XYZ file of C-alpha atoms in Angstrom:
539
model
C 107.482 -114.725 -14.739
C 105.639 -113.394 -18.057
C 104.817 -117.365 -18.899
C 103.016 -118.099 -15.728
C 100.382 -115.917 -17.913
C 99.488 -118.437 -19.585
C 98.379 -120.350 -16.263
C 96.065 -118.130 -14.704
C 92.513 -116.966 -15.618
C 92.786 -113.240 -16.214
C 90.389 -110.824 -14.315
C 90.214 -107.963 -17.133
C 89.867 -104.617 -16.203
C 87.407 -105.485 -12.828
C 85.382 -102.806 -11.390
C 85.699 -99.482 -11.225
C 88.237 -96.347 -10.685
C 86.265 -94.957 -7.474
C 85.629 -90.872 -7.775
C 84.655 -88.285 -5.283
C 82.491 -88.948 -2.257
C 79.013 -88.644 -3.567
C 78.143 -86.274 -0.499
C 80.545 -83.723 -2.270
C 80.044 -80.541 -4.535
C 82.630 -79.566 -6.789
C 83.034 -77.588 -9.655
C 83.697 -79.338 -12.976
C 85.407 -78.002 -15.998
C 84.229 -79.404 -19.372
C 87.432 -81.660 -20.907
C 89.080 -81.453 -17.768
C 91.562 -84.577 -17.168
C 93.510 -85.871 -14.144
C 96.985 -85.758 -15.258
C 97.657 -89.194 -15.965
C 94.054 -90.838 -16.603
C 93.666 -94.249 -16.262
C 92.948 -96.701 -19.020
C 89.700 -97.808 -20.598
C 88.233 -100.219 -18.010
C 85.482 -101.892 -20.146
C 87.469 -104.087 -22.862
C 87.257 -103.437 -26.360
C 88.106 -106.664 -28.086
C 89.199 -109.853 -26.085
C 91.924 -109.960 -23.908
C 94.249 -107.110 -22.720
C 97.935 -107.860 -23.515
C 99.372 -108.553 -20.191
C 102.895 -107.650 -19.172
C 104.660 -109.393 -16.295
C 102.535 -109.007 -13.048
C 103.965 -107.448 -10.025
C 104.614 -108.807 -6.577
C 106.908 -107.783 -3.748
C 110.911 -108.008 -3.836
C 110.569 -110.336 -1.045
C 112.070 -113.864 0.344
C 109.803 -116.187 -2.009
C 109.619 -118.830 1.201
C 108.695 -116.098 3.485
C 105.323 -116.452 5.322
C 104.299 -113.014 6.807
C 101.668 -112.634 9.216
C 99.080 -110.244 7.725
C 96.831 -109.908 10.729
C 96.284 -110.542 14.767
C 94.473 -113.695 15.208
C 93.149 -112.971 18.815
C 90.463 -115.847 20.468
C 86.787 -114.883 19.634
C 87.378 -112.847 16.991
C 86.190 -112.889 13.434
C 88.905 -114.634 11.233
C 88.865 -114.994 7.142
C 91.194 -117.439 5.599
C 91.961 -116.500 2.220
C 93.545 -119.569 1.353
C 90.016 -121.120 1.277
C 87.849 -117.859 1.204
C 85.838 -118.302 4.251
C 85.267 -116.738 6.874
C 84.970 -117.650 10.823
C 83.116 -116.488 13.610
C 80.567 -118.026 16.600
C 78.871 -120.322 17.281
C 81.654 -121.868 15.389
C 84.978 -120.174 16.328
C 85.088 -121.281 20.180
C 84.380 -124.797 19.422
C 86.883 -124.944 16.863
C 89.883 -123.715 18.350
C 89.223 -125.403 21.673
C 89.078 -128.790 19.045
C 93.056 -127.816 17.826
C 91.900 -125.082 15.477
C 93.521 -125.125 11.982
C 96.273 -127.591 13.624
C 93.934 -130.193 14.235
C 90.644 -129.888 12.255
C 91.591 -127.663 9.334
C 90.608 -124.231 7.155
C 87.317 -123.928 6.812
C 85.943 -124.833 3.643
C 82.485 -123.645 3.423
C 80.589 -120.265 5.070
C 77.874 -120.963 8.049
C 75.257 -122.220 5.987
C 71.214 -123.569 7.504
C 70.207 -127.047 6.527
C 66.297 -126.843 5.961
C 66.109 -130.342 6.428
C 67.567 -130.443 10.103
C 67.119 -127.150 10.952
C 70.748 -126.884 12.140
C 73.623 -124.534 11.208
C 76.809 -126.452 9.725
C 80.271 -125.298 8.829
C 82.568 -127.580 6.893
C 86.509 -127.644 7.739
C 89.463 -129.966 6.021
C 89.068 -132.483 8.853
C 85.276 -132.395 10.243
C 82.458 -130.577 9.781
C 80.932 -129.019 12.429
C 77.173 -128.493 13.537
C 74.933 -126.449 15.776
C 71.866 -127.641 16.943
C 69.820 -127.836 20.286
C 70.268 -130.257 22.340
C 67.334 -132.469 24.518
C 67.831 -128.737 26.769
C 66.930 -126.723 24.200
C 70.428 -125.254 24.177
C 72.281 -124.547 21.166
C 75.783 -126.307 21.476
C 78.210 -127.268 18.579
C 79.403 -130.951 17.566
C 81.209 -132.711 14.948
C 78.807 -134.103 12.152
C 78.751 -137.915 11.287
C 81.034 -138.865 8.266
C 78.412 -141.723 7.449
C 78.915 -145.218 7.407
C 79.910 -146.320 4.177
C 82.433 -143.806 4.390
C 84.023 -144.213 7.518
C 83.606 -147.747 7.144
C 86.240 -147.144 3.288
C 88.580 -145.886 5.549
C 90.244 -148.383 7.687
C 91.111 -152.130 6.757
C 88.763 -155.117 7.358
C 91.184 -155.879 10.882
C 90.816 -152.750 12.227
C 87.041 -152.524 11.306
C 86.371 -156.187 13.200
C 84.766 -155.709 16.403
C 86.814 -156.462 20.160
C 85.104 -157.454 23.317
C 87.236 -154.832 25.301
C 90.578 -153.281 26.107
C 93.243 -155.709 25.892
C 95.714 -154.654 29.088
C 96.605 -151.078 27.665
C 97.166 -148.415 30.455
C 95.010 -145.962 29.259
C 91.906 -147.642 27.466
C 88.050 -147.446 27.526
C 86.065 -149.565 25.180
C 82.551 -148.347 24.045
C 79.516 -151.195 23.639
C 77.872 -149.270 21.201
C 80.566 -149.260 18.633
C 82.721 -152.465 19.286
C 85.612 -150.179 19.719
C 88.077 -149.158 21.704
C 90.398 -145.766 22.128
C 93.373 -145.873 24.122
C 97.175 -144.756 24.757
C 98.092 -141.444 23.436
C 95.157 -141.076 21.169
C 92.992 -141.585 24.001
C 94.695 -138.443 25.915
C 93.840 -136.235 22.513
C 90.424 -137.457 22.434
C 89.523 -136.721 25.901
C 91.215 -133.109 25.876
C 90.081 -132.019 22.713
C 86.426 -132.696 23.014
C 86.538 -136.652 22.718
C 82.611 -137.790 21.526
C 81.050 -134.838 20.928
C 83.534 -133.701 18.199
C 84.945 -136.618 16.877
C 82.657 -139.368 17.954
C 83.267 -142.496 18.996
C 85.472 -144.953 17.443
C 84.415 -147.073 14.470
C 87.761 -149.020 14.095
C 90.931 -149.824 16.010
C 94.353 -148.101 15.131
C 96.266 -149.029 12.459
C 99.342 -148.141 10.829
C 99.253 -146.120 7.192
C 102.095 -144.139 5.474
C 104.116 -144.414 8.781
C 101.309 -142.679 10.958
C 99.065 -144.516 13.188
C 95.425 -143.693 12.303
C 92.250 -144.404 13.724
C 88.067 -143.797 12.376
C 85.691 -142.279 14.630
C 82.472 -141.480 13.715
C 82.932 -137.795 12.779
C 86.348 -137.712 11.770
C 89.763 -139.554 11.449
C 92.656 -139.121 13.349
C 96.296 -139.677 12.913
C 99.577 -139.429 15.228
C 102.508 -138.419 13.277
C 105.614 -137.417 15.558
C 103.694 -137.154 18.301
C 101.344 -134.844 16.622
C 97.683 -135.300 16.069
C 95.671 -133.921 13.558
C 92.192 -134.895 11.408
C 92.709 -136.316 7.840
C 91.755 -133.667 5.269
C 88.822 -136.021 3.753
C 86.158 -133.373 3.876
C 86.521 -132.266 0.196
C 86.097 -135.305 -0.837
C 82.758 -135.423 1.206
C 81.784 -132.310 -0.205
C 82.599 -133.318 -4.005
C 80.193 -136.556 -2.768
C 77.391 -134.550 -1.935
C 77.547 -132.458 -4.930
C 78.023 -129.395 -3.204
C 81.296 -127.661 -4.736
C 78.445 -124.848 -6.682
C 76.609 -124.227 -3.587
C 77.078 -120.838 -2.630
C 78.214 -121.123 0.524
C 81.379 -123.150 -1.087
C 82.142 -120.477 -2.903
C 84.979 -117.884 -2.094
C 83.586 -115.320 0.184
C 84.209 -111.796 0.938
C 86.364 -110.668 4.536
C 82.926 -109.758 6.694
C 83.572 -105.792 7.302
C 86.435 -106.013 4.928
C 87.994 -102.710 3.619
C 87.480 -101.922 -0.271
C 90.935 -101.283 -1.621
C 92.395 -100.456 -5.642
C 95.426 -102.293 -7.286
C 97.576 -100.006 -8.662
C 99.390 -102.116 -10.858
C 99.165 -101.074 -14.701
C 101.011 -104.518 -15.880
C 98.496 -106.554 -13.357
C 99.446 -108.148 -9.721
C 99.209 -111.412 -9.313
C 96.436 -113.131 -6.214
C 98.193 -115.965 -4.718
C 96.987 -118.587 -2.354
C 99.241 -117.796 0.480
C 101.635 -114.879 1.310
C 104.782 -115.764 -0.486
C 106.499 -115.631 -4.167
C 106.182 -119.441 -3.971
C 102.310 -120.204 -3.538
C 99.593 -121.096 -6.450
C 99.111 -117.740 -8.621
C 95.000 -117.800 -8.218
C 94.605 -115.155 -10.980
C 96.239 -111.952 -12.065
C 94.253 -108.438 -10.808
C 94.102 -106.068 -13.356
C 95.231 -102.435 -12.373
C 92.032 -100.586 -10.788
C 90.097 -103.810 -9.903
C 88.761 -103.609 -6.243
C 90.241 -105.800 -3.980
C 88.372 -106.019 -0.518
C 90.994 -106.857 2.307
C 90.825 -108.267 5.773
C 90.256 -104.693 7.327
C 93.535 -104.217 9.674
C 95.746 -106.314 7.994
C 99.614 -105.153 7.909
C 103.035 -106.760 5.854
C 103.881 -106.828 2.784
C 100.958 -109.548 2.247
C 97.300 -108.823 2.161
C 94.325 -110.947 2.255
C 91.786 -110.580 0.872
C 89.012 -111.306 -2.137
C 88.129 -109.774 -5.609
C 85.368 -110.505 -7.802
C 84.799 -114.486 -6.563
C 88.199 -115.158 -6.009
C 90.533 -114.895 -2.715
C 94.046 -115.206 -1.825
C 96.892 -112.755 -1.196
C 98.249 -109.960 -2.850
C 101.353 -107.399 -2.339
C 99.967 -104.568 -0.014
C 102.422 -102.017 -1.145
C 100.045 -102.058 -4.934
C 96.953 -101.623 -2.938
C 96.051 -97.913 -2.603
C 92.865 -95.560 -1.886
C 91.554 -94.196 -5.372
C 92.518 -90.554 -6.321
C 90.412 -87.489 -6.364
C 88.739 -87.268 -9.824
C 87.218 -84.190 -11.264
C 83.514 -83.643 -10.665
C 81.028 -80.861 -11.052
C 78.059 -78.750 -9.753
C 75.819 -79.409 -12.977
C 74.231 -75.792 -13.017
C 70.997 -76.485 -14.370
C 69.747 -79.769 -12.395
C 66.932 -81.879 -13.536
C 65.928 -84.193 -11.195
C 64.554 -86.643 -13.871
C 68.153 -87.405 -15.149
C 70.867 -88.937 -13.150
C 73.973 -87.493 -13.420
C 77.522 -88.683 -13.423
C 81.263 -88.574 -14.437
C 83.032 -90.785 -16.582
C 85.621 -92.670 -14.277
C 87.812 -93.881 -16.944
C 88.573 -93.386 -21.048
C 84.941 -95.342 -21.787
C 83.551 -96.719 -24.645
C 79.916 -95.846 -25.543
C 78.024 -98.624 -27.538
C 74.790 -98.845 -29.598
C 73.437 -101.537 -27.393
C 74.511 -102.878 -23.750
C 77.111 -105.469 -24.797
C 80.971 -105.150 -25.825
C 79.475 -106.772 -28.908
C 77.970 -103.873 -29.722
C 79.563 -100.611 -32.320
C 81.198 -97.979 -30.247
C 79.649 -94.783 -30.979
C 82.461 -93.230 -29.370
C 84.911 -93.261 -26.587
C 84.166 -90.569 -23.992
C 87.585 -89.075 -21.470
C 87.781 -89.769 -18.175
C 85.497 -86.840 -16.006
C 83.376 -86.249 -18.784
C 80.160 -85.717 -17.663
C 77.366 -87.674 -18.205
C 73.384 -88.411 -18.169
C 71.515 -91.262 -17.797
C 68.022 -91.614 -17.953
C 67.182 -95.300 -17.595
C 69.312 -98.434 -15.856
C 68.892 -101.924 -17.834
C 70.351 -105.429 -17.766
C 72.774 -106.184 -20.604
C 76.018 -108.414 -21.088
C 77.631 -109.296 -17.616
C 81.494 -108.062 -18.120
C 84.713 -109.353 -16.436
C 82.518 -111.191 -13.954
C 80.878 -108.306 -12.593
C 77.547 -106.694 -12.880
C 75.459 -107.072 -15.430
C 73.724 -103.495 -15.651
C 74.370 -100.859 -17.929
C 73.513 -97.024 -17.940
C 71.277 -95.598 -21.088
C 72.949 -92.309 -21.868
C 69.767 -89.587 -22.603
C 70.786 -89.936 -26.603
C 69.852 -93.810 -26.732
C 73.917 -95.240 -26.663
C 74.836 -97.690 -23.774
C 77.954 -97.275 -21.014
C 79.045 -99.949 -18.811
C 77.738 -99.099 -15.305
C 80.723 -99.587 -13.391
C 82.240 -96.884 -15.672
C 80.551 -93.815 -14.210
C 80.153 -92.730 -10.747
C 77.750 -90.274 -9.548
C 78.126 -86.732 -9.333
C 74.280 -85.207 -9.013
C 73.587 -82.967 -6.310
C 72.855 -84.099 -3.029
C 70.182 -82.126 -1.954
C 66.199 -82.626 -1.550
C 64.226 -83.818 -4.977
C 60.630 -81.755 -5.183
C 58.373 -83.462 -2.900
C 55.662 -85.559 -4.489
C 52.167 -83.818 -4.723
C 50.429 -86.743 -2.597
C 53.355 -87.353 0.315
C 52.176 -86.793 3.438
C 51.721 -83.343 5.027
C 52.515 -84.205 8.899
C 54.572 -85.941 10.654
C 58.263 -88.006 9.999
C 58.281 -89.796 6.580
C 61.114 -91.185 4.317
C 61.228 -90.461 0.277
C 63.355 -92.613 -2.034
C 64.015 -90.827 -4.823
C 65.052 -94.038 -7.003
C 65.973 -91.656 -10.046
C 68.416 -89.698 -8.234
C 69.633 -92.447 -5.729
C 68.356 -90.274 -2.729
C 66.950 -91.004 0.687
C 65.533 -87.671 2.630
C 64.248 -87.745 6.080
C 60.919 -85.689 5.969
C 59.187 -84.108 8.853
C 56.268 -82.717 7.252
C 57.219 -80.915 4.068
C 60.823 -79.805 5.833
C 63.626 -82.070 5.092
C 66.346 -83.106 8.270
C 68.609 -85.236 6.251
C 69.673 -86.296 2.343
C 71.531 -89.432 1.741
C 72.784 -91.108 -0.819
C 72.095 -94.415 -1.444
C 72.153 -97.911 -3.984
C 68.496 -99.147 -4.738
C 67.859 -102.174 -6.588
C 69.311 -103.404 -10.068
C 68.009 -104.314 -13.274
C 65.557 -107.256 -12.524
C 65.752 -106.252 -8.706
C 64.076 -103.135 -8.946
C 63.113 -101.877 -5.624
C 59.349 -101.520 -5.146
C 57.303 -98.633 -6.271
C 55.147 -97.114 -3.638
C 54.044 -96.074 -0.029
C 55.299 -98.835 2.434
C 55.886 -98.277 6.205
C 58.600 -99.737 8.314
C 57.615 -102.953 9.917
C 60.594 -104.612 11.346
C 64.125 -103.785 13.073
C 67.393 -105.401 13.526
C 70.189 -103.534 14.834
C 72.596 -106.459 13.469
C 71.333 -108.464 10.718
C 73.106 -111.521 9.221
C 70.866 -111.908 5.508
C 71.508 -115.522 4.350
C 71.590 -116.339 0.414
C 68.321 -115.975 -1.228
C 67.660 -112.897 1.292
C 67.325 -109.501 -0.998
C 69.969 -107.961 1.182
C 72.522 -110.160 0.623
C 72.909 -109.781 -3.154
C 75.478 -111.515 -4.855
C 76.683 -113.048 -1.696
C 76.065 -116.516 0.603
C 75.905 -114.694 3.859
C 76.388 -110.925 5.038
C 77.034 -110.720 8.790
C 77.166 -106.937 10.434
C 74.392 -105.738 8.318
C 74.027 -103.486 10.823
C 70.962 -100.559 11.143
C 68.395 -102.561 9.547
C 64.763 -101.335 8.706
C 62.585 -103.694 6.378
C 59.699 -101.888 5.046
C 57.945 -104.479 3.038
C 57.123 -108.029 3.766
C 59.391 -109.206 0.906
C 62.757 -108.144 2.685
C 63.278 -105.033 1.009
C 65.154 -102.528 4.261
C 67.404 -99.852 4.497
C 70.547 -100.627 6.231
C 74.415 -100.354 6.643
C 75.936 -101.733 3.566
C 79.572 -102.209 4.731
C 80.733 -102.998 1.502
C 79.881 -100.320 -0.294
C 82.047 -96.684 -0.577
C 81.509 -93.262 -1.112
C 82.418 -93.807 -4.617
C 80.850 -96.902 -5.682
C 77.383 -96.105 -3.975
C 74.844 -93.921 -5.518
C 74.074 -96.009 -8.984
C 71.296 -99.062 -8.873
C 72.968 -102.248 -8.026
C 71.436 -103.962 -4.915
C 68.712 -106.895 -4.938
C 66.225 -104.320 -3.642
C 67.032 -102.375 -0.244
C 68.408 -99.304 -0.080
C 71.847 -99.678 0.950
C 73.419 -96.569 2.726
C 76.413 -95.543 4.535
C 77.516 -96.114 7.997
C 76.690 -92.260 9.131
C 73.218 -91.967 7.080
C 72.360 -95.920 8.592
C 72.961 -94.596 11.863
C 71.187 -91.742 11.564
C 67.861 -93.059 9.996
C 67.990 -95.765 12.915
C 67.639 -93.219 15.472
C 65.457 -91.199 14.016
C 62.712 -93.473 12.241
C 60.638 -96.272 14.181
C 58.345 -98.564 13.745
C 55.389 -97.260 11.481
C 57.725 -94.416 9.588
C 56.516 -94.295 6.195
C 58.495 -94.722 3.140
C 57.500 -94.015 -0.296
C 59.507 -94.798 -3.118
C 59.060 -93.175 -6.448
C 61.033 -91.951 -9.568
């Protein structure tokens, strides 16, 4: 299979090796390394040599179920890289689900011009909008007269004056066409005009199937099975939406972060089979966001802009890394540990000179975070070390103490307030000058810095959905189940649970300005703080 490597786009050493939980304190021994330290994960020159990527040894034609699809539950389609949830999930199921309407081709997207929410599927576009009574309902969206007309021959588009004796037939004066027979039975059962629209052609034969064009979809009957024709990809292209954020692959909502453990790389495929198309090759230690609860030989999920399936046996939780207690702690310097054998450079780019290569487990001290080269489709953030050299951000994890930092002299003396130390990536709950909780956070990355100053919680949303462009949404188009969100600026900065973070990846700048928290910490601050609680952000 080595020749396959010429047909895929490589994902080179993406993500980082995750280490110990940031809330732990351990002894660090200078020069200590694991017995089998991982390789350099920031490329030195060009692409790494790719060996034969790994897959499970199984029947190549076998399709293995990876998770239960219970009615009413959030679903993720790794084949297209999109989530499906309410308000569209119930309507999709009622209209025949994947067998009829196809898989989702987008995330939900709000349309400012019309005020509706829409989601694109292979065979139809569904919209959620208020009806005349003010109730939000889900219906099909019109294809457009020109597209609908082009889908049928002129003979089928010619209007008729009524039904011509069919046992089951209805004539629609609005369009001058009928629906009858087997097509009528399906049309009425699976949504009728509200989903598929009215007929805009009579039935006609094409490729051995009976086809009829409706306002919102094209239905076809073949072998007693009715489906929609998969025309929406062409519609997306005609509208120029292919690069719209809603149409790019997204991670599974509330997914579980895992790491690739395959020294020669792991194929990401378009389906749960070795016969499926190769989407990419994930390098060893790549971060793979898997569908939570997935079981079986194949796991669906997402990695750095790609979605698909990987072999479950090559996904693993990270091994524990050597860590340290730093002795004399300097709160003005961020302390970390190298998460792999890593190059140290003169500038924040892989084009600059390598000063040295630090070993796995080496202690580093970071004095600033800067914007530099975006490596391997990942982050563009680099750590500036205390000697003026640079290290790629994803190669270092926070290992400083998780304890209160010195209280600023102008901080409140009474009442509850929240201290955010942007240098140490810590959020501290105070009552007067007494600390009651210390949590590791991820604050804004370069270019999206968390604002400095005194603020106060002004809005609280227990379960928030953040859309593209929102400060909390970061690189993703849409983030659901952002729990315990407490906004403290009028621009959208908030403390909130970030389900896409782990104890190993939190604790260094990386958000669009929000204060990301793990679940237990977000729950505490939600129950402890309230509207008006001061938030003081500072270095």
